[in-house]
Coordinates of C-alpha atoms in Angstrom, one line a residue:
Chain A
M8 CA -33.5 22.4 -10.2
A9 CA -34.3 19.2 -9.4
Q10 CA -31.8 17.8 -11.5
I11 CA -28.8 16.8 -8.5
A12 CA -28.1 13.4 -9.7
V13 CA -26.5 13.8 -13.1
A14 CA -24.0 11.4 -13.7
T15 CA -20.7 12.5 -14.5
P16 CA -19.0 10.2 -17.2
R17 CA -15.8 8.6 -16.8
P18 CA -13.3 10.7 -18.4
P19 CA -11.5 8.7 -21.3
L20 CA -8.3 7.1 -21.3
W21 CA -7.2 9.6 -24.1
A22 CA -7.8 12.3 -20.7
T23 CA -4.9 11.4 -18.7
S24 CA -2.7 12.7 -21.5
R25 CA -3.5 16.2 -20.5
R26 CA -1.5 15.7 -17.3
L27 CA 1.7 17.0 -18.8
G28 CA 0.0 20.4 -19.7
G29 CA -1.7 20.2 -16.2
Q30 CA 2.0 19.8 -14.9
F31 CA 3.1 22.9 -16.4
R32 CA 0.3 24.7 -15.0
R33 CA 0.8 23.5 -11.5
G34 CA 4.2 24.9 -12.0
S35 CA 6.0 21.8 -11.3
T36 CA 7.8 22.0 -14.2
L37 CA 9.8 24.7 -13.8
P38 CA 11.5 23.0 -10.4
I39 CA 12.3 19.8 -12.6
L40 CA 14.3 22.1 -15.2
A41 CA 16.0 24.5 -12.6
I42 CA 17.2 20.8 -11.0
L43 CA 18.4 19.5 -14.4
A44 CA 19.9 22.6 -15.1
A45 CA 21.8 22.6 -11.8
L46 CA 22.9 19.5 -12.5
V47 CA 24.3 20.7 -16.1
V48 CA 26.2 22.8 -14.5
V49 CA 28.2 21.1 -11.9
W50 CA 28.9 18.7 -14.6
F51 CA 30.5 21.6 -16.4
A52 CA 32.0 22.6 -13.7
G53 CA 33.2 19.1 -12.6
A54 CA 34.7 18.3 -15.8
V55 CA 36.8 21.7 -15.5
W56 CA 38.1 20.1 -12.0
L57 CA 38.9 16.6 -13.2
N58 CA 40.8 17.4 -16.4
A59 CA 42.5 20.2 -15.3
P60 CA 45.8 18.8 -13.7
R61 CA 46.3 16.7 -16.9
T62 CA 45.4 20.0 -19.2
I63 CA 48.2 22.0 -17.3
E64 CA 50.5 19.0 -17.4
G65 CA 50.0 19.7 -21.2
F66 CA 50.6 23.2 -21.5
E67 CA 53.5 23.2 -19.4
R68 CA 54.9 20.5 -21.5
A69 CA 54.4 22.6 -24.6
E70 CA 55.7 25.7 -22.8
L71 CA 52.5 27.6 -23.0
D72 CA 51.4 30.6 -21.8
W73 CA 47.7 29.7 -20.6
T74 CA 45.3 31.8 -19.4
A75 CA 41.7 30.7 -17.0
R76 CA 39.9 30.9 -20.2
D77 CA 42.0 28.5 -22.4
L78 CA 42.0 26.1 -19.2
V79 CA 38.4 25.9 -19.2
A80 CA 38.1 25.7 -23.3
A81 CA 40.5 23.1 -23.2
T82 CA 39.2 21.1 -20.5
W83 CA 36.0 20.9 -22.0
S84 CA 37.2 19.7 -25.6
M85 CA 40.1 17.0 -24.8
D86 CA 39.9 13.9 -27.1
R87 CA 40.1 11.5 -23.9
P88 CA 38.9 13.4 -20.8
V89 CA 39.0 12.2 -17.6
L90 CA 35.2 13.4 -17.6
P91 CA 33.7 14.6 -20.7
T92 CA 31.1 17.4 -20.5
P93 CA 27.2 16.9 -21.3
A94 CA 27.8 18.8 -24.1
Q95 CA 30.8 16.1 -25.5
V96 CA 28.4 13.4 -24.5
F97 CA 25.3 14.7 -26.5
A98 CA 27.2 15.2 -29.5
D99 CA 28.6 11.7 -29.5
L100 CA 25.1 10.3 -28.9
W101 CA 23.8 12.5 -31.6
E102 CA 26.7 11.3 -34.0
N103 CA 26.0 7.4 -33.1
T104 CA 22.2 7.9 -33.0
V105 CA 20.8 10.1 -35.5
E106 CA 23.4 10.6 -37.9
R107 CA 24.7 7.0 -38.3
S108 CA 22.4 4.2 -39.8
V109 CA 21.0 2.0 -37.8
T110 CA 22.6 -1.0 -39.3
S111 CA 26.1 0.6 -38.9
R112 CA 28.5 -1.7 -36.3
R113 CA 28.7 1.9 -34.8
S114 CA 25.3 3.0 -34.1
L115 CA 24.2 3.3 -30.6
V116 CA 20.6 2.2 -32.1
F117 CA 22.0 -1.0 -33.1
H118 CA 23.8 -1.7 -29.7
A119 CA 20.9 -0.8 -27.7
W120 CA 18.7 -2.9 -29.8
V121 CA 21.1 -5.8 -29.3
T122 CA 20.4 -5.3 -25.4
F123 CA 17.0 -4.5 -25.5
S124 CA 16.7 -7.9 -27.5
S125 CA 18.2 -10.0 -24.8
T126 CA 16.7 -8.2 -22.1
V127 CA 13.1 -8.8 -23.3
L128 CA 14.2 -12.6 -23.6
G129 CA 15.5 -12.4 -20.5
F130 CA 12.6 -10.7 -18.8
L131 CA 9.9 -12.8 -20.4
L132 CA 12.1 -16.0 -19.3
G133 CA 12.6 -14.7 -15.9
S134 CA 9.1 -13.3 -15.1
A135 CA 7.4 -17.0 -16.3
L136 CA 10.0 -18.2 -14.4
G137 CA 9.1 -16.3 -11.3
V138 CA 5.5 -17.3 -11.6
L139 CA 6.1 -20.7 -11.9
I140 CA 8.1 -20.8 -8.7
A141 CA 5.5 -18.4 -6.8
S142 CA 2.3 -20.9 -8.0
G143 CA 4.3 -23.8 -6.9
M144 CA 5.2 -22.4 -3.3
V145 CA 1.3 -21.1 -2.9
H146 CA 0.1 -24.7 -3.6
V147 CA 2.7 -27.0 -2.4
R148 CA 3.4 -26.7 1.3
T149 CA 7.0 -28.4 0.7
L150 CA 7.8 -26.2 -1.9
D151 CA 6.9 -23.2 0.2
R152 CA 9.6 -24.3 2.9
S153 CA 12.3 -25.9 0.6
L154 CA 12.3 -23.4 -2.3
M155 CA 12.4 -20.0 -0.5
P156 CA 16.0 -20.2 0.7
W157 CA 17.6 -21.3 -2.5
V158 CA 15.6 -18.4 -4.1
I159 CA 17.2 -16.2 -1.5
A160 CA 20.6 -17.5 -1.7
S161 CA 20.4 -17.1 -5.6
Q162 CA 20.5 -13.4 -5.1
A163 CA 22.9 -13.2 -2.6
V164 CA 25.8 -14.5 -5.3
P165 CA 27.3 -11.6 -7.0
I166 CA 25.9 -11.5 -10.7
L167 CA 29.6 -10.5 -11.7
A168 CA 30.9 -13.9 -10.3
I169 CA 28.2 -15.8 -12.4
A170 CA 28.0 -14.7 -15.5
P171 CA 31.0 -15.3 -17.1
M172 CA 30.4 -19.0 -15.9
I173 CA 26.9 -19.3 -17.1
V174 CA 28.6 -17.7 -20.6
V175 CA 31.2 -20.4 -20.5
V176 CA 29.4 -23.7 -19.4
L177 CA 26.7 -22.3 -22.4
G178 CA 29.1 -21.5 -24.9
N179 CA 30.5 -25.1 -24.4
L180 CA 26.9 -26.4 -25.5
G181 CA 26.9 -24.7 -28.5
L182 CA 25.2 -21.7 -27.0
T183 CA 26.1 -18.3 -27.5
G184 CA 24.9 -14.7 -28.6
V185 CA 21.4 -14.3 -27.2
V186 CA 21.1 -17.0 -25.1
P187 CA 23.5 -16.9 -22.5
K188 CA 23.0 -13.2 -21.9
A189 CA 18.9 -13.6 -21.6
I190 CA 19.5 -16.5 -19.3
I191 CA 21.7 -13.9 -17.0
S192 CA 18.8 -11.7 -17.5
A193 CA 16.5 -14.1 -16.6
Y194 CA 18.4 -14.9 -13.3
L195 CA 18.0 -11.7 -11.9
S196 CA 14.4 -10.6 -12.9
F197 CA 12.5 -13.9 -11.5
F198 CA 13.5 -12.7 -8.2
P199 CA 11.0 -9.8 -7.6
V200 CA 8.6 -11.7 -9.8
T201 CA 9.0 -14.4 -7.3
I202 CA 8.4 -12.7 -4.4
G203 CA 5.7 -10.2 -5.6
M204 CA 3.7 -13.2 -7.1
V205 CA 3.9 -15.4 -3.3
K206 CA 2.2 -12.0 -2.0
G207 CA -0.2 -11.6 -4.6
L208 CA -1.1 -15.1 -5.1
R209 CA -1.9 -15.3 -1.4
S210 CA -3.6 -11.9 -1.4
P211 CA -7.3 -12.9 -1.9
D212 CA -8.9 -12.8 1.4
P213 CA -10.9 -15.6 3.3
L214 CA -14.2 -14.5 1.9
Q215 CA -13.1 -14.8 -1.7
L216 CA -11.8 -18.2 -1.3
D217 CA -15.0 -19.3 0.5
L218 CA -16.9 -18.1 -2.1
M219 CA -15.1 -20.2 -4.8
R220 CA -15.4 -23.3 -2.4
T221 CA -19.2 -22.3 -2.0
Y222 CA -19.1 -23.6 -5.8
S223 CA -17.3 -26.3 -5.1
A224 CA -14.2 -25.1 -7.6
D225 CA -11.3 -27.2 -7.9
R226 CA -7.4 -25.7 -7.7
R227 CA -7.0 -24.9 -11.2
Q228 CA -10.3 -23.0 -11.1
T229 CA -9.6 -21.1 -8.3
F230 CA -6.3 -20.2 -9.8
R231 CA -7.2 -18.9 -13.1
M232 CA -10.4 -17.1 -11.7
L233 CA -9.2 -15.8 -8.5
R234 CA -5.6 -16.0 -7.5
W235 CA -4.3 -15.0 -10.7
P236 CA -6.4 -12.1 -11.1
A237 CA -6.2 -10.9 -7.8
S238 CA -2.5 -11.0 -7.9
V239 CA -2.3 -8.6 -11.2
D240 CA -2.1 -5.6 -8.4
F241 CA 1.3 -6.9 -7.2
L242 CA 2.3 -8.3 -10.6
F243 CA 3.0 -5.1 -12.2
P244 CA 5.3 -3.4 -9.7
S245 CA 7.5 -6.7 -9.4
L246 CA 7.7 -6.8 -13.2
K247 CA 9.0 -3.1 -13.0
V248 CA 11.6 -4.3 -10.9
A249 CA 12.4 -7.2 -13.1
I250 CA 12.7 -5.5 -16.4
A251 CA 15.3 -3.1 -15.2
L252 CA 17.2 -5.9 -13.5
A253 CA 16.8 -7.5 -16.5
L254 CA 18.7 -4.8 -18.4
V255 CA 21.0 -4.9 -15.9
G256 CA 21.6 -8.5 -16.6
A257 CA 22.1 -8.2 -20.3
I258 CA 24.7 -5.6 -20.1
V259 CA 26.8 -7.8 -17.4
G260 CA 26.4 -10.5 -19.8
E261 CA 28.0 -8.5 -22.5
L262 CA 30.8 -7.5 -20.6
P263 CA 32.7 -11.2 -20.3
T264 CA 31.7 -12.4 -23.8
G265 CA 33.9 -10.5 -25.6
A266 CA 30.4 -9.3 -27.4
Q267 CA 31.2 -7.8 -30.6
A268 CA 27.5 -6.0 -30.1
G269 CA 25.7 -4.1 -27.5
L270 CA 25.5 -1.8 -25.0
G271 CA 27.8 -3.7 -22.5
A272 CA 30.4 -4.6 -25.3
R273 CA 30.5 -0.6 -26.0
L274 CA 31.1 0.3 -22.5
L275 CA 33.7 -2.6 -22.2
T276 CA 35.6 -1.0 -25.4
G277 CA 35.1 2.4 -24.2
S278 CA 36.9 1.4 -21.0
Y279 CA 39.5 -0.7 -22.2
F280 CA 40.7 2.0 -25.3
G281 CA 40.1 4.9 -22.3
Q282 CA 37.6 6.3 -24.7
T283 CA 35.5 8.2 -21.8
V284 CA 33.2 9.7 -24.3
Q285 CA 31.8 6.7 -25.7
L286 CA 31.8 5.6 -22.7
W287 CA 29.6 8.3 -21.4
S288 CA 27.2 7.8 -24.4
A289 CA 26.9 4.6 -23.8
L290 CA 25.9 5.0 -20.0
V291 CA 23.6 7.5 -21.2
M292 CA 22.0 5.0 -23.9
C293 CA 22.0 2.3 -21.0
A294 CA 19.7 4.8 -18.7
L295 CA 17.6 5.8 -21.8
L296 CA 16.7 2.1 -22.5
A297 CA 15.9 1.6 -19.1
M298 CA 13.4 4.1 -19.3
V299 CA 11.9 2.8 -22.4
C300 CA 11.5 -0.8 -20.6
I301 CA 9.8 0.9 -17.9
L302 CA 7.8 3.0 -19.9
L303 CA 6.6 -0.2 -21.3
V304 CA 5.6 -1.9 -18.7
S305 CA 3.8 0.9 -17.1
L306 CA 1.5 1.3 -20.5
A307 CA 1.1 -2.5 -20.3
E308 CA 0.0 -2.0 -16.5
R309 CA -2.4 1.0 -17.9
L310 CA -4.1 -1.0 -20.8
V311 CA -4.7 -3.9 -18.0
H312 CA -5.9 -1.4 -15.3
A313 CA -8.3 -0.4 -17.9
A314 CA -9.4 -3.5 -19.1
R315 CA -10.4 -4.5 -15.4
G316 CA -12.6 -1.7 -14.5
G317 CA -10.2 1.0 -14.3
R318 CA -10.9 2.1 -10.8
P319 CA -9.4 5.5 -10.0
Chain B
M12 CA -30.3 -27.0 28.8
D13 CA -31.9 -30.5 27.8
A14 CA -35.0 -29.2 30.1
L15 CA -35.1 -26.1 28.1
R16 CA -35.1 -28.5 24.3
S17 CA -37.7 -30.8 25.8
T18 CA -40.1 -28.4 26.4
D19 CA -39.7 -26.8 23.3
P20 CA -42.7 -28.9 21.3
R21 CA -41.8 -27.4 17.7
R22 CA -38.6 -29.4 17.4
T23 CA -40.0 -32.6 18.3
E24 CA -42.7 -32.1 15.5
P25 CA -42.5 -32.6 12.0
P26 CA -41.6 -30.3 9.5
A27 CA -44.1 -27.8 9.3
P28 CA -46.3 -28.4 6.1
S29 CA -45.3 -25.9 2.8
H30 CA -48.2 -23.3 2.4
H31 CA -47.7 -23.7 -1.0
G32 CA -49.9 -25.9 -3.8
L33 CA -47.1 -27.9 -4.7
T34 CA -46.3 -31.5 -3.6
D35 CA -43.3 -32.4 -1.8
E36 CA -44.2 -36.4 -2.2
D37 CA -41.2 -37.0 -4.7
V38 CA -38.8 -35.2 -2.3
P39 CA -39.8 -36.3 1.1
H40 CA -36.4 -35.1 3.2
P41 CA -36.3 -31.8 4.3
A42 CA -34.2 -29.2 3.3
V43 CA -31.9 -29.3 6.1
A44 CA -31.9 -31.6 9.2
A45 CA -29.6 -31.3 12.3
H46 CA -29.8 -34.1 15.1
D47 CA -27.2 -33.1 18.2
L48 CA -25.3 -31.3 16.1
S49 CA -21.8 -29.6 18.0
L50 CA -18.5 -27.7 16.9
V51 CA -16.1 -27.3 19.4
F52 CA -12.9 -25.3 18.1
Q53 CA -9.4 -25.1 19.7
A54 CA -8.5 -21.6 20.7
G55 CA -4.9 -20.3 22.4
D56 CA -6.7 -21.0 25.7
G57 CA -8.5 -24.3 25.5
P58 CA -11.9 -25.7 23.6
V59 CA -14.3 -23.4 22.7
T60 CA -18.0 -24.6 22.1
A61 CA -19.3 -22.8 18.8
L62 CA -22.5 -24.9 18.4
A63 CA -24.2 -27.1 21.2
D64 CA -26.8 -29.8 20.8
I65 CA -28.4 -28.1 17.7
D66 CA -31.5 -29.6 16.7
L67 CA -33.2 -28.4 13.8
S68 CA -35.1 -29.4 10.7
I69 CA -35.9 -26.7 7.9
A70 CA -38.8 -27.7 5.3
R71 CA -38.5 -26.9 1.5
H72 CA -39.4 -23.7 0.7
D73 CA -39.7 -22.4 4.3
F74 CA -38.1 -18.9 5.2
V75 CA -35.8 -19.6 8.3
S76 CA -34.2 -16.6 10.2
L77 CA -31.5 -17.6 12.6
I78 CA -31.1 -14.9 15.4
G79 CA -29.4 -14.2 18.4
P80 CA -26.5 -11.7 19.7
S81 CA -23.2 -11.9 18.5
G82 CA -21.2 -15.3 19.0
C83 CA -24.0 -17.3 19.5
G84 CA -23.0 -19.4 16.5
K85 CA -25.5 -18.3 14.0
T86 CA -22.8 -17.7 11.3
T87 CA -21.2 -20.9 12.1
L88 CA -24.1 -22.8 11.9
L89 CA -24.5 -21.3 8.1
R90 CA -21.1 -22.5 7.4
V91 CA -21.6 -26.0 8.9
I92 CA -24.4 -26.1 6.6
A93 CA -22.3 -24.7 3.7
D94 CA -19.6 -27.4 4.5
L95 CA -17.2 -24.2 5.0
A96 CA -17.2 -25.4 8.6
Q97 CA -17.2 -29.2 9.9
P98 CA -19.0 -30.2 12.8
T99 CA -17.0 -32.3 15.5
A100 CA -20.4 -34.3 16.4
G101 CA -23.9 -34.9 15.5
T102 CA -25.4 -35.2 12.1
L103 CA -26.5 -33.1 9.6
L104 CA -28.2 -33.7 6.2
V105 CA -28.4 -30.9 3.5
D106 CA -31.1 -31.6 0.8
G107 CA -30.8 -35.4 2.1
G108 CA -27.1 -35.7 1.7
T109 CA -24.1 -34.8 3.6
P110 CA -23.4 -31.1 3.4
E111 CA -19.9 -31.8 1.2
Q112 CA -22.2 -33.6 -1.3
A113 CA -24.7 -30.4 -1.2
R114 CA -21.7 -28.3 -1.6
R115 CA -20.3 -30.4 -4.5
D116 CA -23.7 -30.3 -6.5
R117 CA -23.7 -26.7 -5.8
A118 CA -27.2 -27.2 -3.9
Y119 CA -27.0 -24.0 -2.5
G120 CA -26.2 -20.3 -2.9
Y121 CA -24.1 -18.2 -0.3
V122 CA -24.6 -14.7 0.2
F123 CA -22.0 -13.2 2.3
Q124 CA -22.0 -10.4 5.0
S125 CA -19.9 -8.2 2.6
P126 CA -21.0 -8.7 -1.2
A127 CA -17.6 -9.9 -2.3
L128 CA -17.7 -9.2 -5.6
Y129 CA -14.3 -9.9 -7.6
P130 CA -13.4 -5.9 -8.5
W131 CA -11.7 -6.9 -11.8
R132 CA -15.1 -8.7 -13.1
N133 CA -17.8 -6.4 -14.3
V134 CA -21.4 -6.8 -12.9
R135 CA -22.2 -9.4 -15.5
R136 CA -19.2 -11.2 -15.2
N137 CA -19.2 -11.7 -11.4
V138 CA -22.8 -12.9 -12.1
E139 CA -21.2 -15.1 -14.4
L140 CA -18.2 -16.5 -12.2
P141 CA -20.4 -19.8 -10.5
L142 CA -21.8 -20.7 -14.3
E143 CA -18.2 -20.2 -15.2
I144 CA -17.4 -22.7 -12.8
M145 CA -19.8 -25.3 -13.9
G146 CA -18.7 -24.8 -17.4
L147 CA -21.9 -23.5 -18.9
P148 CA -21.6 -22.4 -22.6
K149 CA -21.1 -18.6 -23.0
S150 CA -24.3 -17.8 -24.5
D151 CA -26.1 -20.0 -21.7
R152 CA -23.9 -18.0 -19.0
Q153 CA -25.2 -14.4 -20.4
R154 CA -29.0 -15.4 -20.7
R155 CA -28.7 -16.8 -17.3
A156 CA -26.7 -13.7 -15.7
A157 CA -29.1 -11.5 -17.3
D158 CA -32.0 -13.0 -15.9
A159 CA -30.7 -13.1 -13.0
L160 CA -29.8 -9.6 -12.7
K161 CA -33.1 -8.7 -13.8
T162 CA -35.0 -10.6 -10.8
V163 CA -32.9 -8.3 -8.5
G164 CA -33.7 -5.1 -10.5
L165 CA -30.5 -4.6 -12.0
D166 CA -30.8 -4.9 -15.6
G167 CA -28.7 -2.1 -17.3
F168 CA -25.9 -2.5 -15.0
E169 CA -24.2 -5.2 -16.6
R170 CA -21.1 -3.3 -17.6
K171 CA -20.5 -1.3 -14.5
F172 CA -17.7 -2.4 -12.1
P173 CA -18.3 -3.3 -8.4
W174 CA -16.6 0.4 -7.3
Q175 CA -18.8 2.0 -9.6
L176 CA -21.8 0.4 -7.7
S177 CA -23.7 1.6 -4.0
G178 CA -23.3 -0.9 -1.0
G179 CA -26.9 -1.8 -1.8
M180 CA -26.2 -2.5 -5.2
Q181 CA -23.2 -4.4 -4.6
Q182 CA -25.2 -6.8 -2.6
R183 CA -27.8 -7.3 -5.0
V184 CA -25.3 -8.0 -7.5
S185 CA -24.2 -11.1 -4.8
I186 CA -27.6 -12.2 -4.4
A187 CA -27.8 -12.2 -8.3
R188 CA -24.7 -14.3 -8.2
A189 CA -26.2 -16.6 -5.5
M190 CA -29.2 -17.2 -7.5
G191 CA -28.0 -17.7 -11.2
F192 CA -27.2 -21.0 -11.0
E193 CA -30.7 -21.8 -9.6
P194 CA -30.0 -23.4 -6.5
D195 CA -32.5 -24.8 -4.2
L196 CA -31.2 -23.4 -0.9
L197 CA -30.3 -19.9 -0.1
L198 CA -27.8 -19.4 2.6
M199 CA -27.5 -15.6 3.7
D200 CA -25.2 -14.5 6.7
E201 CA -26.6 -11.1 7.4
P202 CA -26.7 -9.6 3.9
F203 CA -27.9 -6.8 4.9
G204 CA -26.2 -6.0 8.1
A205 CA -23.9 -3.3 6.5
L206 CA -26.5 -1.3 4.8
D207 CA -28.6 1.9 6.0
E208 CA -32.0 1.6 7.3
I209 CA -33.7 2.4 3.7
T210 CA -31.6 0.5 1.8
R211 CA -32.3 -2.5 3.9
D212 CA -35.9 -1.9 4.2
N213 CA -35.9 -1.8 0.3
L214 CA -33.7 -5.0 -0.3
N215 CA -36.0 -7.0 2.5
L216 CA -39.2 -6.2 0.0
H217 CA -37.4 -7.3 -2.8
L218 CA -35.9 -10.3 -1.1
H219 CA -39.5 -11.3 0.5
G220 CA -40.7 -11.1 -3.6
L221 CA -38.0 -13.5 -4.8
W222 CA -38.7 -15.7 -2.2
Q223 CA -42.1 -15.7 -3.1
Q224 CA -41.8 -16.1 -6.7
S225 CA -39.1 -18.8 -7.0
R226 CA -39.9 -21.2 -3.8
L227 CA -36.7 -21.0 -2.6
T228 CA -35.5 -22.7 0.6
V229 CA -33.9 -19.4 2.7
I230 CA -31.6 -19.7 5.4
F231 CA -31.2 -16.0 6.8
V232 CA -28.7 -15.1 9.5
T233 CA -29.6 -11.5 11.2
H234 CA -29.3 -9.3 14.0
S235 CA -32.8 -7.6 13.5
I236 CA -36.0 -8.7 15.0
P237 CA -38.0 -6.6 12.6
E238 CA -36.1 -8.3 9.5
A239 CA -36.2 -11.5 10.9
V240 CA -40.2 -11.2 11.6
F241 CA -40.9 -9.5 8.2
L242 CA -39.1 -12.1 6.2
S243 CA -39.4 -15.6 7.6
T244 CA -41.7 -18.1 8.1
H245 CA -39.9 -19.7 11.1
I246 CA -37.5 -18.0 13.6
V247 CA -35.0 -19.9 15.3
V248 CA -33.5 -17.5 18.4
M249 CA -29.9 -18.7 19.3
S250 CA -28.0 -17.5 22.3
P251 CA -24.3 -17.6 23.0
R252 CA -21.7 -19.7 25.1
P253 CA -22.3 -22.1 23.6
G254 CA -24.0 -21.3 20.7
R255 CA -27.0 -23.2 20.9
I256 CA -31.3 -23.2 20.4
V257 CA -33.4 -21.6 22.5
E258 CA -36.5 -21.6 20.6
V259 CA -38.2 -21.9 17.1
I260 CA -41.0 -19.3 16.8
D261 CA -43.4 -19.9 13.7
C262 CA -44.1 -16.4 12.2
D263 CA -47.6 -17.2 10.3
L264 CA -48.1 -14.0 9.2
P265 CA -49.8 -14.1 5.8
R266 CA -47.6 -14.9 2.8
E267 CA -48.0 -11.8 1.0
R268 CA -46.1 -8.9 3.0
T269 CA -45.7 -5.2 2.6
L270 CA -43.8 -3.0 4.8
A271 CA -46.6 -1.7 6.3
I272 CA -47.7 -5.1 8.2
R273 CA -44.7 -4.3 10.4
E274 CA -47.3 -1.9 12.4
T275 CA -49.6 -4.7 12.9
P276 CA -50.4 -6.3 16.1
E277 CA -49.9 -9.7 15.3
F278 CA -46.5 -8.6 13.7
L279 CA -45.4 -6.8 17.0
A280 CA -46.6 -9.7 18.8
I281 CA -44.2 -12.2 17.1
A282 CA -41.5 -9.5 17.6
Q283 CA -42.5 -9.5 21.5
R284 CA -41.5 -13.3 21.5
V285 CA -38.3 -13.4 19.7
R286 CA -37.3 -10.7 21.8
E287 CA -38.6 -12.7 24.9
G288 CA -36.6 -15.8 23.7
L289 CA -33.2 -13.5 23.4
H290 CA -33.8 -12.7 26.8
A291 CA -34.4 -16.3 28.1
G292 CA -31.3 -17.1 25.9
R293 CA -29.1 -14.7 27.7
S294 CA -30.5 -15.9 31.4
Y295 CA -28.3 -18.6 30.5
E296 CA -25.2 -17.4 30.4
G297 CA -23.0 -18.2 32.9
P298 CA -20.1 -20.7 33.8
E299 CA -22.5 -24.0 33.9
A300 CA -23.1 -23.0 30.3
A301 CA -20.3 -24.6 29.4

């Protein structure tokens, strides 16, 4: 009777995996599936609508009689449709991921890996640069005033304009392959990290800073033991934006290089040769890769959060 | 104001002799000595006198409370002693040297109004923070942190994080943190102000015990008269606009105290004197005070 204050143990980390099941029970899975189904239907219908003119043209040239059924069937199975159907895209994806060896030059897994590796390299470079610039701005007043306009100006220039220049300049210096792409990625991804970390490194409240002063901690100690750990909550949201931008940078970097590999190269050849199915499957692969990237950052965030006390 | 100060004989006396058996010959200087200390800061609409002509001497091993209404400068005085704020006039010696020197020597521990624990560190690592800054080896840090947590009755909570503790426990962690590196002086800025009455009584008792055992010098800022009388050897009554000392009241209750002492006539008499001092301070309020 008197046992009121029974301590409830914290749920272990794995318990969070139950959320998926809980989602279904709470009924949020059904609406998600419904929206997905609606999108697929719209996509199929769009394929008919967009592909119909050329199909009809073909029918008429061949002087064939055709019914609506023939038209729909034909628009859904064109070689180079204006808009391929989800089924066609999925089939192409399946063929070029599961059924093809990953070492093949036509495997999308291979191309995704090429893009992923330069994304990660550029992301790491850019994030490190962002943290560096932010700590400089937080600690040196003149840097704070002089650097920020340049940081902002750097992002106002379209990356498509800069990317070829970076590739050409670095190519002349003998740097080709992953490095120019990574630098374009870094150029895009340092920005959100800089902004987030300036805020994060300044987030300790006066009391927390006073405490460091009473211990007569020097700047480095204050940075290591207060500013840096305090900024982690600001770091991860920035990193999520940064890695998505790094992926964009890597793909854009693959366009002007005439690269033989990478999802960007796949997109370029797809559009160059009118291979719309290839174009779309490469696009879907880009989206999947972006999800993987964000997931990896989220996973790291969760682990760090748990190590820091895991406040729910 | 000058008349008031000169009528208070206690200020001109040498620091009260310590009540314990230790000799202070080798450390003749008081823990804190302020002379004509003033602090004026520039606000948007002109200068504001936060502290005016503070004369105060605090002997080693004393427990001194600063009491007064909001805005009387008691927190500012504590911050000046801690070298967190700079006086604009007068002299101040902490531990015989400048406040900055005392801060650099880590001569004092500071307990803030809120626990100010770092939420990403567990209890043990919060207590270890100053020890880490001082560069102590890990084994040493852990031993000292464990000792400090034991003195505030929090052994067994080392691996908890601040959000898992109650407000009172968090404040005890912050006291352990301030004591872990064994300073001679403990500066406490309304440490129990945000806590409920019961927790507060409990912590007062605890703090009294700690002070008794350790022979620390404690400077304690508070709003509460019973708290000040219960804990202190001397009570400094302050008044606002400008922040100044109205009176220093001796609190010569026995060194050993229990909560029951609060019902004794001696206790109530001292509390009454403090209350009168606070009222006297208020009557000086007015335009001529600036």
